[in-house]
Amino acid sequence: MWLLTGGAALTLGAAGFAGAVGATVSALAGHLGVAGLVLEALALTCLLSVRGLVRAAREVAGQLRREDLVAARRAVGYHLVSRPTAELDEGHVASAAVESVAENLTDSLVAPALFFLVGGLAGAAVYRVVNTADAMLGYRLGTLEYFGKVTARLDDLLNLVPARLAGLSLVLGAGLAGESSRGALASLRRDRRRTASPNAGWTMAAMAGALGVTLEKPGAYRLGAGALPVAADVERALRVFGAAVCVSLGVLVAACLVGRLTGPPIQTL
């Protein structure tokens, strides 16, 4: 029981602190005019990690093209996934990279952006702390299972809406990137529930269908149909990811504008 309560206290305490810092920065920015907008934009950028994701995925793809499997295994394990990678073959290394690209559309962009629109920097900061804590503590097996259980469940809850938006954005983004929107939708509908997480399957299944490949974590899940991906498919995944970023941000901004235009008028004295 102390593992459960200790893990929950650690996560909630860190999230509360991050939220307070975010609220303080927003309050300061509100008194700085245009400079405040720049400050808030820079702070939000720090809560996103799209550039690092793209750079890491391209590093793995480059090493696979050079047939340096040892380096590719090391890079994908260090930058992108937490699973053991020392025994992965080329296809499973590429699969891990593509899976990470797909799943991080939710974690690194859509969810923080959504929580920023709903709750400002405080909301985005709270989400980012919970999501990072889940990656570090949210073990589902082993002696630390209960230490990260609350964190994992909280992360699942916070990602319910963002993951579905990200998955559907990948369906639309696939067509914009010259890949298969029909395949993405079919795979999403068929395979989205095959992962232990209630959210990860939405983006990974959509990406598998968009590329016409199979994404597999041995012993855990197998999504899509076709062969395992190769280095070129990692680059294709990044193009779909980029298009989906534009789609998802467009939807979020449009929803925000509609909410403001249709909301109750501000009362003045």
CSV table of C-alpha atoms in Angstrom, one decimal:
chain,number,residue,atom,x,y,z
A,1,MET,CA,0.0,0.0,0.0
A,2,TRP,CA,2.8,2.4,0.7
A,3,LEU,CA,4.1,1.9,-2.8
A,4,LEU,CA,0.7,2.9,-4.2
A,5,THR,CA,0.3,6.0,-2.0
A,6,GLY,CA,4.0,7.0,-2.4
A,7,GLY,CA,3.9,6.9,-6.1
A,8,ALA,CA,0.6,8.8,-6.2
A,9,ALA,CA,1.9,11.5,-3.8
A,10,LEU,CA,5.1,11.9,-5.9
A,11,THR,CA,3.2,12.3,-9.1
A,12,LEU,CA,0.5,14.6,-7.8
A,13,GLY,CA,3.0,16.7,-5.9
A,14,ALA,CA,5.2,17.2,-9.0
A,15,ALA,CA,2.2,17.9,-11.2
A,16,GLY,CA,0.9,20.5,-8.7
A,17,PHE,CA,4.2,22.2,-8.5
A,18,ALA,CA,4.5,22.3,-12.4
A,19,GLY,CA,1.0,23.7,-12.6
A,20,ALA,CA,1.8,26.4,-10.1
A,21,VAL,CA,4.9,27.4,-12.1
A,22,GLY,CA,2.9,27.4,-15.3
A,23,ALA,CA,0.2,29.6,-13.8
A,24,THR,CA,2.9,32.0,-12.5
A,25,VAL,CA,4.5,32.3,-15.9
A,26,SER,CA,1.1,33.0,-17.5
A,27,ALA,CA,0.3,35.6,-14.9
A,28,LEU,CA,3.6,37.3,-15.5
A,29,ALA,CA,3.1,37.1,-19.3
A,30,GLY,CA,-0.3,38.8,-18.9
A,31,HIS,CA,1.4,42.0,-17.7
A,32,LEU,CA,4.0,42.1,-20.5
A,33,GLY,CA,1.9,42.7,-23.6
A,34,VAL,CA,3.5,41.4,-26.8
A,35,ALA,CA,6.6,40.3,-24.9
A,36,GLY,CA,4.3,38.2,-22.6
A,37,LEU,CA,2.9,36.4,-25.7
A,38,VAL,CA,6.5,35.6,-26.7
A,39,LEU,CA,7.3,34.4,-23.2
A,40,GLU,CA,4.3,32.1,-23.1
A,41,ALA,CA,5.0,30.7,-26.6
A,42,LEU,CA,8.5,29.9,-25.6
A,43,ALA,CA,7.3,28.3,-22.4
A,44,LEU,CA,4.9,26.2,-24.3
A,45,THR,CA,7.6,25.1,-26.8
A,46,CYS,CA,9.6,23.8,-23.8
A,47,LEU,CA,6.6,21.5,-23.0
A,48,LEU,CA,6.6,20.0,-26.5
A,49,SER,CA,9.2,17.6,-27.9
A,50,VAL,CA,8.5,17.2,-31.6
A,51,ARG,CA,11.9,18.2,-32.8
A,52,GLY,CA,13.7,15.7,-30.6
A,53,LEU,CA,11.3,13.0,-31.7
A,54,VAL,CA,11.9,13.7,-35.4
A,55,ARG,CA,15.7,13.9,-34.9
A,56,ALA,CA,15.8,10.6,-33.0
A,57,ALA,CA,13.6,8.7,-35.6
A,58,ARG,CA,15.8,10.0,-38.4
A,59,GLU,CA,18.9,8.9,-36.6
A,60,VAL,CA,17.5,5.3,-36.3
A,61,ALA,CA,16.5,5.3,-40.0
A,62,GLY,CA,19.9,6.5,-41.0
A,63,GLN,CA,21.7,3.8,-39.1
A,64,LEU,CA,19.4,1.1,-40.6
A,65,ARG,CA,20.2,2.4,-44.1
A,66,ARG,CA,23.9,2.1,-43.2
A,67,GLU,CA,23.2,-1.4,-42.0
A,68,ASP,CA,24.5,-0.6,-38.6
A,69,LEU,CA,22.0,-2.7,-36.6
A,70,VAL,CA,23.9,-2.4,-33.4
A,71,ALA,CA,23.8,1.4,-33.4
A,72,ALA,CA,20.2,1.4,-34.5
A,73,ARG,CA,19.2,-0.9,-31.6
A,74,ARG,CA,21.1,1.4,-29.2
A,75,ALA,CA,19.5,4.6,-30.6
A,76,VAL,CA,16.0,3.3,-30.6
A,77,GLY,CA,16.3,2.0,-27.1
A,78,TYR,CA,18.0,5.2,-25.8
A,79,HIS,CA,15.8,7.8,-27.5
A,80,LEU,CA,12.4,6.2,-28.4
A,81,VAL,CA,11.3,3.1,-26.5
A,82,SER,CA,11.8,1.5,-23.1
A,83,ARG,CA,11.6,-2.1,-24.3
A,84,PRO,CA,14.8,-4.3,-24.4
A,85,THR,CA,16.4,-3.7,-27.9
A,86,ALA,CA,19.6,-5.8,-27.8
A,87,GLU,CA,18.0,-8.7,-29.7
A,88,LEU,CA,15.7,-6.9,-32.1
A,89,ASP,CA,16.1,-7.5,-35.8
A,90,GLU,CA,16.0,-4.8,-38.4
A,91,GLY,CA,12.2,-5.0,-38.9
A,92,HIS,CA,11.5,-4.8,-35.2
A,93,VAL,CA,13.9,-1.8,-34.7
A,94,ALA,CA,12.1,0.0,-37.5
A,95,SER,CA,8.8,-1.0,-36.0
A,96,ALA,CA,9.7,0.4,-32.6
A,97,ALA,CA,10.7,3.7,-34.3
A,98,VAL,CA,7.5,4.0,-36.2
A,99,GLU,CA,5.4,3.1,-33.2
A,100,SER,CA,7.1,5.8,-31.2
A,101,VAL,CA,6.5,8.4,-33.9
A,102,ALA,CA,2.8,7.5,-34.0
A,103,GLU,CA,2.3,7.4,-30.2
A,104,ASN,CA,4.2,10.6,-29.6
A,105,LEU,CA,1.7,12.5,-31.8
A,106,THR,CA,-0.5,12.3,-28.7
A,107,ASP,CA,2.1,12.6,-26.0
A,108,SER,CA,4.4,15.3,-27.5
A,109,LEU,CA,1.9,17.5,-29.3
A,110,VAL,CA,-1.8,16.9,-29.3
A,111,ALA,CA,-2.3,16.4,-25.6
A,112,PRO,CA,-0.1,19.3,-24.4
A,113,ALA,CA,-1.6,21.6,-27.0
A,114,LEU,CA,-5.1,20.6,-26.0
A,115,PHE,CA,-4.5,21.1,-22.3
A,116,PHE,CA,-2.9,24.5,-23.1
A,117,LEU,CA,-6.0,25.6,-24.9
A,118,VAL,CA,-8.2,24.4,-22.0
A,119,GLY,CA,-6.0,25.4,-19.0
A,120,GLY,CA,-3.2,27.5,-20.3
A,121,LEU,CA,0.4,26.8,-19.4
A,122,ALA,CA,-0.7,25.3,-16.1
A,123,GLY,CA,-2.8,22.7,-17.8
A,124,ALA,CA,0.0,21.8,-20.3
A,125,ALA,CA,2.6,21.6,-17.5
A,126,VAL,CA,0.5,19.3,-15.4
A,127,TYR,CA,-0.1,17.0,-18.4
A,128,ARG,CA,3.5,16.9,-19.3
A,129,VAL,CA,4.6,16.0,-15.7
A,130,VAL,CA,2.0,13.2,-15.5
A,131,ASN,CA,3.0,11.9,-19.0
A,132,THR,CA,6.7,11.9,-18.1
A,133,ALA,CA,6.1,10.3,-14.8
A,134,ASP,CA,4.2,7.6,-16.5
A,135,ALA,CA,7.1,6.9,-18.8
A,136,MET,CA,9.4,6.7,-15.8
A,137,LEU,CA,7.2,5.1,-13.2
A,138,GLY,CA,4.2,3.5,-14.9
A,139,TYR,CA,5.4,0.0,-14.8
A,140,ARG,CA,2.6,-2.6,-15.3
A,141,LEU,CA,4.7,-5.5,-14.0
A,142,GLY,CA,7.4,-6.2,-11.5
A,143,THR,CA,8.0,-5.0,-8.0
A,144,LEU,CA,7.3,-1.3,-8.8
A,145,GLU,CA,4.0,-2.0,-10.4
A,146,TYR,CA,2.0,-0.4,-7.6
A,147,PHE,CA,4.4,2.5,-7.3
A,148,GLY,CA,3.5,3.7,-10.8
A,149,LYS,CA,-0.1,2.4,-10.9
A,150,VAL,CA,-1.8,5.7,-10.1
A,151,THR,CA,0.4,7.6,-12.5
A,152,ALA,CA,-0.3,5.1,-15.3
A,153,ARG,CA,-4.1,5.3,-14.7
A,154,LEU,CA,-4.0,9.1,-14.5
A,155,ASP,CA,-2.0,9.3,-17.8
A,156,ASP,CA,-4.6,7.0,-19.4
A,157,LEU,CA,-7.4,9.3,-18.3
A,158,LEU,CA,-5.8,12.5,-19.5
A,159,ASN,CA,-5.0,10.9,-22.9
A,160,LEU,CA,-8.5,9.6,-23.7
A,161,VAL,CA,-9.5,12.5,-25.8
A,162,PRO,CA,-6.1,13.5,-27.2
A,163,ALA,CA,-5.3,10.0,-28.4
A,164,ARG,CA,-8.5,9.7,-30.3
A,165,LEU,CA,-8.0,13.1,-31.9
A,166,ALA,CA,-4.4,12.1,-32.8
A,167,GLY,CA,-5.6,8.8,-34.3
A,168,LEU,CA,-8.2,10.4,-36.5
A,169,SER,CA,-5.6,13.1,-37.5
A,170,LEU,CA,-3.3,10.4,-38.7
A,171,VAL,CA,-6.1,9.0,-40.9
A,172,LEU,CA,-6.5,12.4,-42.6
A,173,GLY,CA,-2.8,13.1,-42.5
A,174,ALA,CA,-2.1,9.9,-44.3
A,175,GLY,CA,-4.0,11.1,-47.4
A,176,LEU,CA,-2.3,14.5,-47.3
A,177,ALA,CA,1.1,12.8,-47.2
A,178,GLY,CA,0.3,10.5,-50.1
A,179,GLU,CA,-0.3,7.4,-48.0
A,180,SER,CA,-3.5,5.4,-47.4
A,181,SER,CA,-6.2,7.1,-45.4
A,182,ARG,CA,-8.5,4.1,-46.1
A,183,GLY,CA,-5.9,1.7,-44.8
A,184,ALA,CA,-5.3,3.8,-41.7
A,185,LEU,CA,-9.0,3.9,-40.9
A,186,ALA,CA,-9.5,0.2,-41.4
A,187,SER,CA,-6.5,-0.7,-39.2
A,188,LEU,CA,-7.6,1.8,-36.5
A,189,ARG,CA,-11.1,0.3,-36.4
A,190,ARG,CA,-9.8,-3.3,-36.3
A,191,ASP,CA,-6.6,-3.1,-34.1
A,192,ARG,CA,-7.0,-0.1,-31.8
A,193,ARG,CA,-7.9,-2.3,-28.8
A,194,ARG,CA,-5.0,-4.7,-29.2
A,195,THR,CA,-2.6,-2.8,-26.9
A,196,ALA,CA,-2.6,-2.8,-23.1
A,197,SER,CA,-3.1,0.9,-23.1
A,198,PRO,CA,-6.6,2.2,-24.0
A,199,ASN,CA,-5.0,5.0,-26.0
A,200,ALA,CA,-1.7,3.9,-27.7
A,201,GLY,CA,-3.5,1.6,-30.2
A,202,TRP,CA,-5.4,4.5,-31.8
A,203,THR,CA,-2.3,6.1,-33.2
A,204,MET,CA,-0.1,3.1,-33.8
A,205,ALA,CA,-2.9,1.1,-35.6
A,206,ALA,CA,-3.7,4.1,-37.7
A,207,MET,CA,0.0,4.5,-38.7
A,208,ALA,CA,0.4,0.8,-39.5
A,209,GLY,CA,-2.6,1.0,-41.8
A,210,ALA,CA,-1.4,4.2,-43.4
A,211,LEU,CA,1.9,2.7,-44.3
A,212,GLY,CA,0.6,-0.8,-45.1
A,213,VAL,CA,3.0,-2.5,-42.6
A,214,THR,CA,2.8,-4.5,-39.5
A,215,LEU,CA,3.9,-2.9,-36.2
A,216,GLU,CA,4.8,-5.5,-33.6
A,217,LYS,CA,6.1,-5.5,-30.0
A,218,PRO,CA,6.8,-9.2,-29.6
A,219,GLY,CA,4.7,-10.8,-26.9
A,220,ALA,CA,2.5,-7.7,-26.5
A,221,TYR,CA,0.7,-6.7,-29.7
A,222,ARG,CA,0.7,-6.9,-33.5
A,223,LEU,CA,-1.0,-4.1,-35.4
A,224,GLY,CA,-1.8,-3.7,-39.1
A,225,ALA,CA,-1.1,-6.1,-42.0
A,226,GLY,CA,1.9,-6.7,-44.3
A,227,ALA,CA,5.6,-6.9,-43.7
A,228,LEU,CA,7.5,-5.3,-40.8
A,229,PRO,CA,8.8,-1.8,-41.7
A,230,VAL,CA,12.2,-0.9,-43.1
A,231,ALA,CA,14.3,2.3,-42.8
A,232,ALA,CA,12.3,4.0,-45.6
A,233,ASP,CA,9.1,3.4,-43.8
A,234,VAL,CA,10.4,5.4,-40.8
A,235,GLU,CA,10.7,8.4,-43.1
A,236,ARG,CA,7.2,7.8,-44.5
A,237,ALA,CA,5.9,7.7,-41.0
A,238,LEU,CA,7.5,11.1,-40.3
A,239,ARG,CA,5.8,12.6,-43.3
A,240,VAL,CA,2.4,11.2,-42.1
A,241,PHE,CA,3.2,12.5,-38.7
A,242,GLY,CA,3.9,16.0,-40.1
A,243,ALA,CA,0.7,16.1,-42.0
A,244,ALA,CA,-1.2,14.9,-38.9
A,245,VAL,CA,0.4,17.6,-36.8
A,246,CYS,CA,-1.1,20.2,-39.2
A,247,VAL,CA,-4.5,18.5,-39.1
A,248,SER,CA,-4.7,18.2,-35.3
A,249,LEU,CA,-3.5,21.7,-34.6
A,250,GLY,CA,-6.0,23.0,-37.2
A,251,VAL,CA,-8.8,21.2,-35.4
A,252,LEU,CA,-7.8,22.4,-32.0
A,253,VAL,CA,-7.4,26.1,-33.1
A,254,ALA,CA,-10.8,25.9,-34.9
A,255,ALA,CA,-12.5,24.5,-31.9
A,256,CYS,CA,-11.0,27.2,-29.7
A,257,LEU,CA,-12.2,29.9,-32.0
A,258,VAL,CA,-15.7,28.5,-32.3
A,259,GLY,CA,-15.9,28.2,-28.5
A,260,ARG,CA,-14.9,31.9,-28.1
A,261,LEU,CA,-17.3,33.1,-30.8
A,262,THR,CA,-20.3,31.1,-29.6
A,263,GLY,CA,-19.6,31.6,-25.8
A,264,PRO,CA,-21.5,34.0,-23.6
A,265,PRO,CA,-20.7,37.6,-24.2
A,266,ILE,CA,-18.5,39.4,-21.7
A,267,GLN,CA,-20.6,41.6,-19.4
A,268,THR,CA,-19.5,45.2,-18.9
A,269,LEU,CA,-20.7,47.7,-16.4
